[in-house]
CSV table of C-alpha atoms in Angstrom, one decimal:
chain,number,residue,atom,x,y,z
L,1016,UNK,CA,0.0,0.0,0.0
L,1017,UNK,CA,2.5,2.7,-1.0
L,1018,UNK,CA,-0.5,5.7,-2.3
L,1019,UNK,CA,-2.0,7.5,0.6
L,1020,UNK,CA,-5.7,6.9,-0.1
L,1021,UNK,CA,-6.4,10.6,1.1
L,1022,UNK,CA,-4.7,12.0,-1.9
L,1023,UNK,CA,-6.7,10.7,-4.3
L,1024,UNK,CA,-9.4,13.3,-5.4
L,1025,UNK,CA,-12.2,13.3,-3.4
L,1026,UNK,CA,-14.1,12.0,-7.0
L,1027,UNK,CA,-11.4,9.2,-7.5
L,1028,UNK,CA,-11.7,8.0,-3.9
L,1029,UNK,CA,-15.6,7.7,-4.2
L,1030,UNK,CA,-15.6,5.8,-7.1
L,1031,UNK,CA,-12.9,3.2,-5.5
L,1032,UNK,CA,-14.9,3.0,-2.4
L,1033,UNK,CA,-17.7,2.2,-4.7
L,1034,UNK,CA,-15.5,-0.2,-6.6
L,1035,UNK,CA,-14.9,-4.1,-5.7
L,1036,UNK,CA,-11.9,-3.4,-3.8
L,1037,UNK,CA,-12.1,-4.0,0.0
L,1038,UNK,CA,-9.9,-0.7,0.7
L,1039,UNK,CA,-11.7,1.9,0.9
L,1040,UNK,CA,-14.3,0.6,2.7
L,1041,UNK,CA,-16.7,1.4,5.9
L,1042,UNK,CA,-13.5,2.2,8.3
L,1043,UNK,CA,-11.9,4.6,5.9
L,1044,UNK,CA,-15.4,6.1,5.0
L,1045,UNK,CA,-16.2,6.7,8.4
L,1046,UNK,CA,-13.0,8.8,8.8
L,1047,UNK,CA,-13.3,10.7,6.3
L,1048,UNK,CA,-16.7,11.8,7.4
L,1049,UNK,CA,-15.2,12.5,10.7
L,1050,UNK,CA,-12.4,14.4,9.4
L,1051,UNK,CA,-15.2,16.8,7.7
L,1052,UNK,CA,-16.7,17.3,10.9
L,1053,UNK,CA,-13.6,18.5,12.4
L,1054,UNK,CA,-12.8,20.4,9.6
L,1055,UNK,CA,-16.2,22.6,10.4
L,1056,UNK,CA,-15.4,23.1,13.3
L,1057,UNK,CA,-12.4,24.8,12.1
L,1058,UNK,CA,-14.4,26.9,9.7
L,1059,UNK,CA,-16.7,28.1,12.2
L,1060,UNK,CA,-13.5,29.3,14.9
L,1061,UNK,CA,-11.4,30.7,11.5
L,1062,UNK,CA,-14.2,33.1,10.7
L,1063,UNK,CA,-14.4,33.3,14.4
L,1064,UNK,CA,-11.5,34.8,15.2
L,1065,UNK,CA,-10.4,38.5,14.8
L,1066,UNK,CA,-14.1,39.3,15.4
L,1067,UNK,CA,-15.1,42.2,17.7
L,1068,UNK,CA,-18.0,40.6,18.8
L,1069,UNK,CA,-16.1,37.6,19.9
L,1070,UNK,CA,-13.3,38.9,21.4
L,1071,UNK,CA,-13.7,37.7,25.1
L,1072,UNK,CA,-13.6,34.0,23.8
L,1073,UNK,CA,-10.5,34.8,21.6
L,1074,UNK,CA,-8.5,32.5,23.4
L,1075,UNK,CA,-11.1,29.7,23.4
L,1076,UNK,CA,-11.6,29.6,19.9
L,1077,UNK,CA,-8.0,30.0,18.7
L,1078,UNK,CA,-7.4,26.3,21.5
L,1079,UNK,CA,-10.3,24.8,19.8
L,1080,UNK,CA,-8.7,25.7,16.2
L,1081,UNK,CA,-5.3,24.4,17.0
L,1082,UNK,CA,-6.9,20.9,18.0
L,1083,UNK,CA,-9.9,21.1,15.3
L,1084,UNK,CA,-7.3,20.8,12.9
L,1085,UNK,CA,-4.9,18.2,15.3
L,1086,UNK,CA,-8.3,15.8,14.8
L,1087,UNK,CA,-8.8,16.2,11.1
L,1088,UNK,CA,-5.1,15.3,10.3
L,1089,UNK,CA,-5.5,12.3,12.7
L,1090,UNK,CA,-8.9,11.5,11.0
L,1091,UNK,CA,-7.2,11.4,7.7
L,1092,UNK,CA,-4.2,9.6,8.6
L,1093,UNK,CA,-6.5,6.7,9.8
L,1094,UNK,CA,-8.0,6.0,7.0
L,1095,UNK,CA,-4.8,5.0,5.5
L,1096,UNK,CA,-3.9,2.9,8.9
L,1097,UNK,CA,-7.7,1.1,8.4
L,1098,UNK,CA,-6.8,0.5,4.7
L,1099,UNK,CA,-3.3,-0.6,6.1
L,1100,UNK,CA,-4.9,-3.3,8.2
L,1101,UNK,CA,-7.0,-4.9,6.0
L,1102,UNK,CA,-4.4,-6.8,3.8
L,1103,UNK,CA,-2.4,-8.6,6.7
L,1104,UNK,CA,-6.2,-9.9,7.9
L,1105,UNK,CA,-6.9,-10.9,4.2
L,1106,UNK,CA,-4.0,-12.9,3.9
L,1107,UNK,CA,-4.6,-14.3,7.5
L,1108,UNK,CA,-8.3,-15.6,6.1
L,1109,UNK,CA,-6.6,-17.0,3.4
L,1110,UNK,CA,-4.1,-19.6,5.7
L,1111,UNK,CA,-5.3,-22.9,4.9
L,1112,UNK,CA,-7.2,-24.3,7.5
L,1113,UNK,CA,-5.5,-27.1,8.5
L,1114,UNK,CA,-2.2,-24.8,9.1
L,1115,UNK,CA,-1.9,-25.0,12.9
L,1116,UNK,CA,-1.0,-21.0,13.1
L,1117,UNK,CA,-3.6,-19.8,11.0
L,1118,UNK,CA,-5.9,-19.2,14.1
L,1119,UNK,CA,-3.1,-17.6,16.1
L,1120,UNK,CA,-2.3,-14.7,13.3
L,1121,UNK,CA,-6.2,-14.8,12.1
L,1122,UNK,CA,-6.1,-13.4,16.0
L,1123,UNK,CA,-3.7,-11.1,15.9
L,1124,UNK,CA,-5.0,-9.7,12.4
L,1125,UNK,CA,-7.9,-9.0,13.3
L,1126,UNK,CA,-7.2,-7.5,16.7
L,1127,UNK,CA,-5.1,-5.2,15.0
L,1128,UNK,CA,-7.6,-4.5,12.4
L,1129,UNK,CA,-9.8,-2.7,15.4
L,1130,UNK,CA,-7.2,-0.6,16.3
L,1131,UNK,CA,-7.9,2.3,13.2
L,1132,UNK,CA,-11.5,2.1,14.2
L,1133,UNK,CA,-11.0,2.8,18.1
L,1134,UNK,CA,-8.5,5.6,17.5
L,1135,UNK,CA,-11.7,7.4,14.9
L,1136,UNK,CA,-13.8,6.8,17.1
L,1137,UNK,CA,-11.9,8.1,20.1
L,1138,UNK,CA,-10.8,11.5,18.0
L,1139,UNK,CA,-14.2,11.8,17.0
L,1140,UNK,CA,-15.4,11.8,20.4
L,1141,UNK,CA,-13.0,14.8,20.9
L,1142,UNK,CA,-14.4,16.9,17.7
L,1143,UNK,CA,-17.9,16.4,18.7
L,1144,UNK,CA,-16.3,18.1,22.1
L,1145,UNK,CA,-14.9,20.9,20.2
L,1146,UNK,CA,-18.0,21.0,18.0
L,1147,UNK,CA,-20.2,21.3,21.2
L,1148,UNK,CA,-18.1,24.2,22.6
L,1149,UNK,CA,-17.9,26.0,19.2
L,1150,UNK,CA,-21.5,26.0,19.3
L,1151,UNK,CA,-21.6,28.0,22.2
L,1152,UNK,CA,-18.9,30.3,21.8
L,1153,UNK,CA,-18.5,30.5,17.9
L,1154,UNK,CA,-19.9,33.1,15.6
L,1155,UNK,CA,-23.7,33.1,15.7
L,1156,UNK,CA,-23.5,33.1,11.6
L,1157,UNK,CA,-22.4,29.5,11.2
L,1158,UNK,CA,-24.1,27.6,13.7
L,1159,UNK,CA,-25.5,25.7,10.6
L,1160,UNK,CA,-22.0,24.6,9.8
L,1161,UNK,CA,-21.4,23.6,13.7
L,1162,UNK,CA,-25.0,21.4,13.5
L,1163,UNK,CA,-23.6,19.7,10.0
L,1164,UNK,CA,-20.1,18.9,11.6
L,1165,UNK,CA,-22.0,17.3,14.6
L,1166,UNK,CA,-24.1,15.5,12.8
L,1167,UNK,CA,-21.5,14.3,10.5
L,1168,UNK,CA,-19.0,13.1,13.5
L,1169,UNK,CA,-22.1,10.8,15.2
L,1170,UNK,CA,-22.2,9.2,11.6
L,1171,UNK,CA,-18.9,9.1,11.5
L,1172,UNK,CA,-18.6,7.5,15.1
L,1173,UNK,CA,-21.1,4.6,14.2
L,1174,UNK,CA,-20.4,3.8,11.4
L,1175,UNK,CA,-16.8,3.5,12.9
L,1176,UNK,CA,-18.4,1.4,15.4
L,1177,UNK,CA,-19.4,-1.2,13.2
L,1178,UNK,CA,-16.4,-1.8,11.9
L,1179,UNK,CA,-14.7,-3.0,15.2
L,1180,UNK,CA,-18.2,-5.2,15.9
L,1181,UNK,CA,-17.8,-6.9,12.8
L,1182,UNK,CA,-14.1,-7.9,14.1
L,1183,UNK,CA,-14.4,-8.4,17.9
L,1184,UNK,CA,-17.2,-11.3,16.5
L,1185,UNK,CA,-14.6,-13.3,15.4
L,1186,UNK,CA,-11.8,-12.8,17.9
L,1187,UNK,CA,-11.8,-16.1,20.4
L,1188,UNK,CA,-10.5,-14.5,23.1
L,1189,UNK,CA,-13.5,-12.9,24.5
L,1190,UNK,CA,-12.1,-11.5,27.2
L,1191,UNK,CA,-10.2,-8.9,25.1
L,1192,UNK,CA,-13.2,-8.9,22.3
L,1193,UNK,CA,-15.5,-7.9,25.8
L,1194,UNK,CA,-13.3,-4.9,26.6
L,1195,UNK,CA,-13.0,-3.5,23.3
L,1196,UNK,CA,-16.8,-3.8,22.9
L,1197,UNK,CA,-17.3,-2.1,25.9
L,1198,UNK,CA,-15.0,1.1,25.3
L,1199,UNK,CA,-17.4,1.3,22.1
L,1200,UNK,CA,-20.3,0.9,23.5
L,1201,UNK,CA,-19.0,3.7,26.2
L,1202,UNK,CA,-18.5,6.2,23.5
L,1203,UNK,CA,-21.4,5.6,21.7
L,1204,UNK,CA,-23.2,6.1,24.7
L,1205,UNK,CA,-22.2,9.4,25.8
L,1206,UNK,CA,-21.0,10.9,22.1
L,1207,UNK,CA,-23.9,10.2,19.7
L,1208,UNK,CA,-26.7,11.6,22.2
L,1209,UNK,CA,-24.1,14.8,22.5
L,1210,UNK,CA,-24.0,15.1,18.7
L,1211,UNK,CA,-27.6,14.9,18.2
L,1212,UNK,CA,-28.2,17.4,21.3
L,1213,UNK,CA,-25.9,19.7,19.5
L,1214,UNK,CA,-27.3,19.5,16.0
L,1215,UNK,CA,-30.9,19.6,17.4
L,1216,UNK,CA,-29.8,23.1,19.1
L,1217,UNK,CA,-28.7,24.5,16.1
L,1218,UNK,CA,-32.1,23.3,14.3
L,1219,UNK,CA,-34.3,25.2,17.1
L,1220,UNK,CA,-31.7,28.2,16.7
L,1221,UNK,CA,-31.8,28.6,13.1
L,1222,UNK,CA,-35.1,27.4,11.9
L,1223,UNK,CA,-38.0,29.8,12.0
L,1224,UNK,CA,-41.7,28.7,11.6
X,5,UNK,CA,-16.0,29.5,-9.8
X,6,UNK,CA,-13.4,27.8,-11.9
X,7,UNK,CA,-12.2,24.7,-10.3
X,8,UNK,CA,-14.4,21.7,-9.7
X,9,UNK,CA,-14.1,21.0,-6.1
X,10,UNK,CA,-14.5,17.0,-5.9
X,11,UNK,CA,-11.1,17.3,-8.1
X,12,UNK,CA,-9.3,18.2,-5.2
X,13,UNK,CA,-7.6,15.9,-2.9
X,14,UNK,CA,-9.5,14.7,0.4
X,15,UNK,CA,-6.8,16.1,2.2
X,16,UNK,CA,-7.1,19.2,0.3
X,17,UNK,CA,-10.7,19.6,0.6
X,18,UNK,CA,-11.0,18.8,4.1
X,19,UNK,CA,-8.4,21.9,4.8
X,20,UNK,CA,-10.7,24.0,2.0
X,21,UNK,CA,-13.3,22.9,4.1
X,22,UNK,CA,-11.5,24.1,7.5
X,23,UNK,CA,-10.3,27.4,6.0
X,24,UNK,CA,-12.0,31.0,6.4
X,25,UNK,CA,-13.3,30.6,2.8
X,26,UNK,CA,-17.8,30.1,2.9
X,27,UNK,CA,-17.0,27.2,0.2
X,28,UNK,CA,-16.8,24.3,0.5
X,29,UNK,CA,-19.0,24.4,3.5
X,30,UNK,CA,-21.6,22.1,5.6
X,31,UNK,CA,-23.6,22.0,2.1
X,32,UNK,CA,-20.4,20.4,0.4
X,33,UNK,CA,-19.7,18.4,3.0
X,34,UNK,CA,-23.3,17.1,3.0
X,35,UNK,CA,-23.1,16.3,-0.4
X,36,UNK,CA,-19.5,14.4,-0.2
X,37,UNK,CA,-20.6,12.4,2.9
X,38,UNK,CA,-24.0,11.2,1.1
X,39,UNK,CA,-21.5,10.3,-2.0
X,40,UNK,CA,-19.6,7.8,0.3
X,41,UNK,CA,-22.9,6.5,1.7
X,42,UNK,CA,-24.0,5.6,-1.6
X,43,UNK,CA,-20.8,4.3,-3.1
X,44,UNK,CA,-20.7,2.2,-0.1
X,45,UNK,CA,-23.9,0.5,-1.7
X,46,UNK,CA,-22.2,0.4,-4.7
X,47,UNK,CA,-19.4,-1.6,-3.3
X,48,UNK,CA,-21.3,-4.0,-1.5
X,49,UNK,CA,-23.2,-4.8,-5.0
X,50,UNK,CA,-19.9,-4.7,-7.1
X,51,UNK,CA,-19.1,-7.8,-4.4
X,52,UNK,CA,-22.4,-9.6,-4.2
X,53,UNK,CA,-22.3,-9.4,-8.0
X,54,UNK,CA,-21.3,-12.9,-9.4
X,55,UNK,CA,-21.5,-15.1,-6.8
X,56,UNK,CA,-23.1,-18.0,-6.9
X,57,UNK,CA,-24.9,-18.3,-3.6
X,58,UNK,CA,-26.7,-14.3,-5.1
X,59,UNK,CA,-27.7,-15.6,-8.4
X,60,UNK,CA,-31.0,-15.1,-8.0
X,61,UNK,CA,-31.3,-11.8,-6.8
X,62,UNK,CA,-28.1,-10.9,-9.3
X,63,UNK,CA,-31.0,-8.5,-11.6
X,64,UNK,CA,-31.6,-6.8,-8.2
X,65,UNK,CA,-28.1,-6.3,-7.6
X,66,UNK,CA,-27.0,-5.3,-11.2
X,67,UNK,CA,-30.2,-2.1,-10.8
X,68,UNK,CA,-29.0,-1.1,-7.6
X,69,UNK,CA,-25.6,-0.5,-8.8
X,70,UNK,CA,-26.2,1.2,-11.6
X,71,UNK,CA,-28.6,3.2,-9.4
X,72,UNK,CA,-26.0,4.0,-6.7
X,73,UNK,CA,-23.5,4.8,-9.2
X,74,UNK,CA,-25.8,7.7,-10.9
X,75,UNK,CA,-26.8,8.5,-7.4
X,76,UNK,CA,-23.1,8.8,-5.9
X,77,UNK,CA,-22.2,11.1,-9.3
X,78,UNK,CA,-25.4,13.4,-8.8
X,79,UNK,CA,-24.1,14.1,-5.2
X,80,UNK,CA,-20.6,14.6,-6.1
X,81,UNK,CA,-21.6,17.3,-8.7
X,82,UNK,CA,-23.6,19.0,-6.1
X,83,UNK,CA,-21.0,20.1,-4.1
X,84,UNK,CA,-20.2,22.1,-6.9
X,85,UNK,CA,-24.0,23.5,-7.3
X,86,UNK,CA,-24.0,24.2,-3.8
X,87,UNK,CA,-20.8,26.4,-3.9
X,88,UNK,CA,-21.8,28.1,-7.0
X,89,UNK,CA,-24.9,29.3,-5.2
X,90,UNK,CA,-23.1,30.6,-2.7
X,91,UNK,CA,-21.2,33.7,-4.5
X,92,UNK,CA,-24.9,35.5,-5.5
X,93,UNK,CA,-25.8,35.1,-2.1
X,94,UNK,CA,-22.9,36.6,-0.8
X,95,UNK,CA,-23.3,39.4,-3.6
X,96,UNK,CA,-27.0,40.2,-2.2
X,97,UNK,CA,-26.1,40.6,1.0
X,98,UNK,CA,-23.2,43.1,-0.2
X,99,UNK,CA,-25.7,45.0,-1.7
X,100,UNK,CA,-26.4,48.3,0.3
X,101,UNK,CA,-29.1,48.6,2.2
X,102,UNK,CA,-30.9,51.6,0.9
X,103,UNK,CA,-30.5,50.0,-2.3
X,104,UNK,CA,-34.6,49.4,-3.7
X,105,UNK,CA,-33.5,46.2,-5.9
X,106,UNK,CA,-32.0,44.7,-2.5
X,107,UNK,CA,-34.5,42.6,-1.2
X,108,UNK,CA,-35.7,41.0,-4.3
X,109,UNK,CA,-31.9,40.0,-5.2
X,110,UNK,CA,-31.5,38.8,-1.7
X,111,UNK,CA,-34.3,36.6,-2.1
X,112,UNK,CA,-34.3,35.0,-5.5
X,113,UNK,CA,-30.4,34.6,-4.5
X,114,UNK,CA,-31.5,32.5,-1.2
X,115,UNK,CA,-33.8,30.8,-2.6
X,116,UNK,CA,-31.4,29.5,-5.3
X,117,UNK,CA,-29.1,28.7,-2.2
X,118,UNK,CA,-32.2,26.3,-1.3
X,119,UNK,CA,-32.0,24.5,-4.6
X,120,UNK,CA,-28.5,22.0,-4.4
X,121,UNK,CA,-29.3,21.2,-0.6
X,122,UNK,CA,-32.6,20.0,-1.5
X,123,UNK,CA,-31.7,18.2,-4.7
X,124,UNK,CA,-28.9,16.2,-1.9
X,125,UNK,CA,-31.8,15.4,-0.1
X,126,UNK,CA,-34.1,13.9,-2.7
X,127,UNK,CA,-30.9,11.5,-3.5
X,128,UNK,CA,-29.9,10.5,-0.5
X,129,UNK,CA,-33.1,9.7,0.1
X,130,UNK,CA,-33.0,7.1,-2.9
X,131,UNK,CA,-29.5,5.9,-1.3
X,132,UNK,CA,-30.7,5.2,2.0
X,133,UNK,CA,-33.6,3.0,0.2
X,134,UNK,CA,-30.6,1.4,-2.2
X,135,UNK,CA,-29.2,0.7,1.2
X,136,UNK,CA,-31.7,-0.8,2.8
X,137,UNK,CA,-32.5,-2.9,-0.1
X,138,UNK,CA,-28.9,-3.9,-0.4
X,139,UNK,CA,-28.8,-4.8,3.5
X,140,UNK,CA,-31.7,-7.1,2.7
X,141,UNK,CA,-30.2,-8.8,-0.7
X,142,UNK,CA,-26.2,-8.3,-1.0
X,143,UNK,CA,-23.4,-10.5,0.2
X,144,UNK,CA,-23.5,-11.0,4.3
X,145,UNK,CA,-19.8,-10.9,3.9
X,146,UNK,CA,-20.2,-6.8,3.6
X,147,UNK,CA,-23.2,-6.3,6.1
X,148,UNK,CA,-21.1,-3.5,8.5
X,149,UNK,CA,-20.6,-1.3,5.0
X,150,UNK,CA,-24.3,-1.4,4.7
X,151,UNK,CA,-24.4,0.0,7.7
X,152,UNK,CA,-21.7,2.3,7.4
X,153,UNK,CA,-23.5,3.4,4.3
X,154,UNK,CA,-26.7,3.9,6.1
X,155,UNK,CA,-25.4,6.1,9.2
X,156,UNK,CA,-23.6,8.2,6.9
X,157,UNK,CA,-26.6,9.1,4.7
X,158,UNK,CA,-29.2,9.6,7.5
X,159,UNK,CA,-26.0,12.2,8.6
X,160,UNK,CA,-25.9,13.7,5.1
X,161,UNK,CA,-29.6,14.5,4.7
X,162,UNK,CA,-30.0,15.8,8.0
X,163,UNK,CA,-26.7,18.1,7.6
X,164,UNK,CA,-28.5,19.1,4.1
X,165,UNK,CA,-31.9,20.0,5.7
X,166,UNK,CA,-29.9,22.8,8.5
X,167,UNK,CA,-28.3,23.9,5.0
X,168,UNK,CA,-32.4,24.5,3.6
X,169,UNK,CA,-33.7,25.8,7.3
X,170,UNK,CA,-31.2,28.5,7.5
X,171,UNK,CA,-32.3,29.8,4.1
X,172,UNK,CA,-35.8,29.4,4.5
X,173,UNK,CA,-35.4,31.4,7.6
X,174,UNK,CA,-34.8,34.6,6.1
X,175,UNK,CA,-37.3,34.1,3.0
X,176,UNK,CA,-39.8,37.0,2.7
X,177,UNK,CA,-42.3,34.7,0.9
X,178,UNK,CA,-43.1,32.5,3.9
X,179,UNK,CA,-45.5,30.0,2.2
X,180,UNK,CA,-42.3,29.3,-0.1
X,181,UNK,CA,-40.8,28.8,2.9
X,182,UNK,CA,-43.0,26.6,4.5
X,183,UNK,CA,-43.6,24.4,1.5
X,184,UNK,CA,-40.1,24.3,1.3
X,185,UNK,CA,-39.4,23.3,5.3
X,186,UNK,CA,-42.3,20.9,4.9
X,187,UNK,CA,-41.1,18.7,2.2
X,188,UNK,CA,-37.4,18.6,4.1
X,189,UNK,CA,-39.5,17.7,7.2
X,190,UNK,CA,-41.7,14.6,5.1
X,191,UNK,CA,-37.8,13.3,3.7
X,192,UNK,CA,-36.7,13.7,7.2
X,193,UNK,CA,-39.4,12.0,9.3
X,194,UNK,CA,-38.9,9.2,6.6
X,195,UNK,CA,-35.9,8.8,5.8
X,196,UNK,CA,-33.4,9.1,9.0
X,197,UNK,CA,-35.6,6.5,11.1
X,198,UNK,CA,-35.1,4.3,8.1
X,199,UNK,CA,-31.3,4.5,7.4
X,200,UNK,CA,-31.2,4.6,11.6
X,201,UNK,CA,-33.0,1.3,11.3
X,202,UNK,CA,-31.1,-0.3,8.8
X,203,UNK,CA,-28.1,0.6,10.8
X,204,UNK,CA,-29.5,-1.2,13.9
X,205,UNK,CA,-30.1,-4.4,12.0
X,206,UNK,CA,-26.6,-4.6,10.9
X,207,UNK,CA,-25.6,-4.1,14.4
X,208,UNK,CA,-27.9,-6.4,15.6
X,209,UNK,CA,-26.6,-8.7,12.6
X,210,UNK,CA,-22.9,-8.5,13.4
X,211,UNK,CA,-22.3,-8.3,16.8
X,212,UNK,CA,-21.6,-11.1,19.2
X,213,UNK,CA,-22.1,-10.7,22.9
């Protein structure tokens, strides 16, 4: 895997997600759609900032900036580490079966294919933080793009989801497969309800009837 | 507006996307996350496509893909249509106050700005029921990018709909503006409990406890 899949155009990397290729798929998807979230949170502090109106929470929005844009590089790096993953797990499924290692590095493949997934889903987690704050303290003229990167990032962190369900099924240690399930489950919890809150604010704030 | 925006990079348009420039913007984004939903149908077609133990819905398959395909296109030129609106608007509201041509610039411009946002929704709508077809008749192997696919465009239309309601809001014709907000309300109160529920099946499909 030497081409960064985030270079592609953004037409070119549609079209081989939609192709039969296994990378891109749901995982690299996923943070993409994060990344985007992240990135409007940006938007909204860099039009922000430098604004009279705003100028006690200066400081706040130039923090949330710095790390809005932290999170979208992250974002976008993992969807090359996702599409990195996915080979060494292909070849694992294709060890015959009778080859007594093939369920030890099956394992191990697919353990590390949840890692790209947990890191989205935990720097998602932090944008729909930032995204939540920027809501508050942002300028009043984009909350629309604050409610779109929230609801993107709760897509973003689901759909992220499902791709370290579909692998923790098939782990046999269960233990471990438990653990990772429940850190999901944890963020899921507590992020997708605080997405939703967010975006729904923004709906009552802008729409008028 | 020169340059067509899905031509640039992901990386690229996610930091066009974060930058202090109104385009691309939570319309774009929108657009390009409803694009990855549907090419995430695509995929799980181009896979299902072929195989033996899916010959008999392979006629289903072959119409959703070519479905999805135009689908994922019309989105991806919409986040050019939704930029392009967005200069005239930004025009209008340069236009002095005093000025007696004002108002009726301002709002044939907005209500331009109402156009690509809604044409998103109507085909995401048409993805999410691709998807929720394809979760019912594609390869098992690919279930989570169903679901990916699903949570992704129940994101997309909703981020579409603040990108309608923040338009409508400032229409002088209010009966425009309602018949718009109601017909963003009826794809709404159809559509995201539908991809949301296709979504939970998945889950429910590939997790293990």
């Amino acid at each position: 895997m030497q081409e960064r899949l985030t270079q592609l155009s953004c037409d070119d990397f549609a079209s081989k997600l939609a192709a039969k290729e296994s990378v891109p798929g749901g995982g690299g998807a996923a943070a993409l759609a994060g990344a985007l979230g992240a990135a409007l949170g940006s938007m909204v502090g860099n039009f922000t900032i430098g604004k009279k109106k705003y100028a006690d929470v200066q400081d706040d929005i130039e923090r949330m900036c710095a790390s809005a844009e932290g999170i979208r590089i992250r974002l976008l790096d993992l969807v090359q580490k996702d599409a990195e993953a996915f080979e060494p797990l292909s070849r694992a499924y294709g060890i015959p079966k009778e080859d007594p290692m093939r369920a030890q590095v099956l394992e191990e493949a697919t353990l590390a294919a949840c890692q790209a997934p947990l890191e989205m889903m935990r720097a998602i987690c932090e944008a729909i933080d930032l995204l939540e704050e920027m809501g508050r303290k942002g300028s009043r003229m984009l909350l629309s793009d604050v409610g779109c990167g929230a609801y993107l990032c709760a897509a973003a962190l689901q759909a992220a989801s499902l791709n370290i369900f579909v692998n923790t099924a098939t782990l046999a240690n269960r233990e471990t497969a438990q653990r990772l399930d429940c850190e999901v489950d944890s963020m899921l919890a507590s992020y997708v309800p605080l997405a939703n809150d967010v975006a729904a604010q923004v709906e009552a704030a802008i729409r008028r009837d």
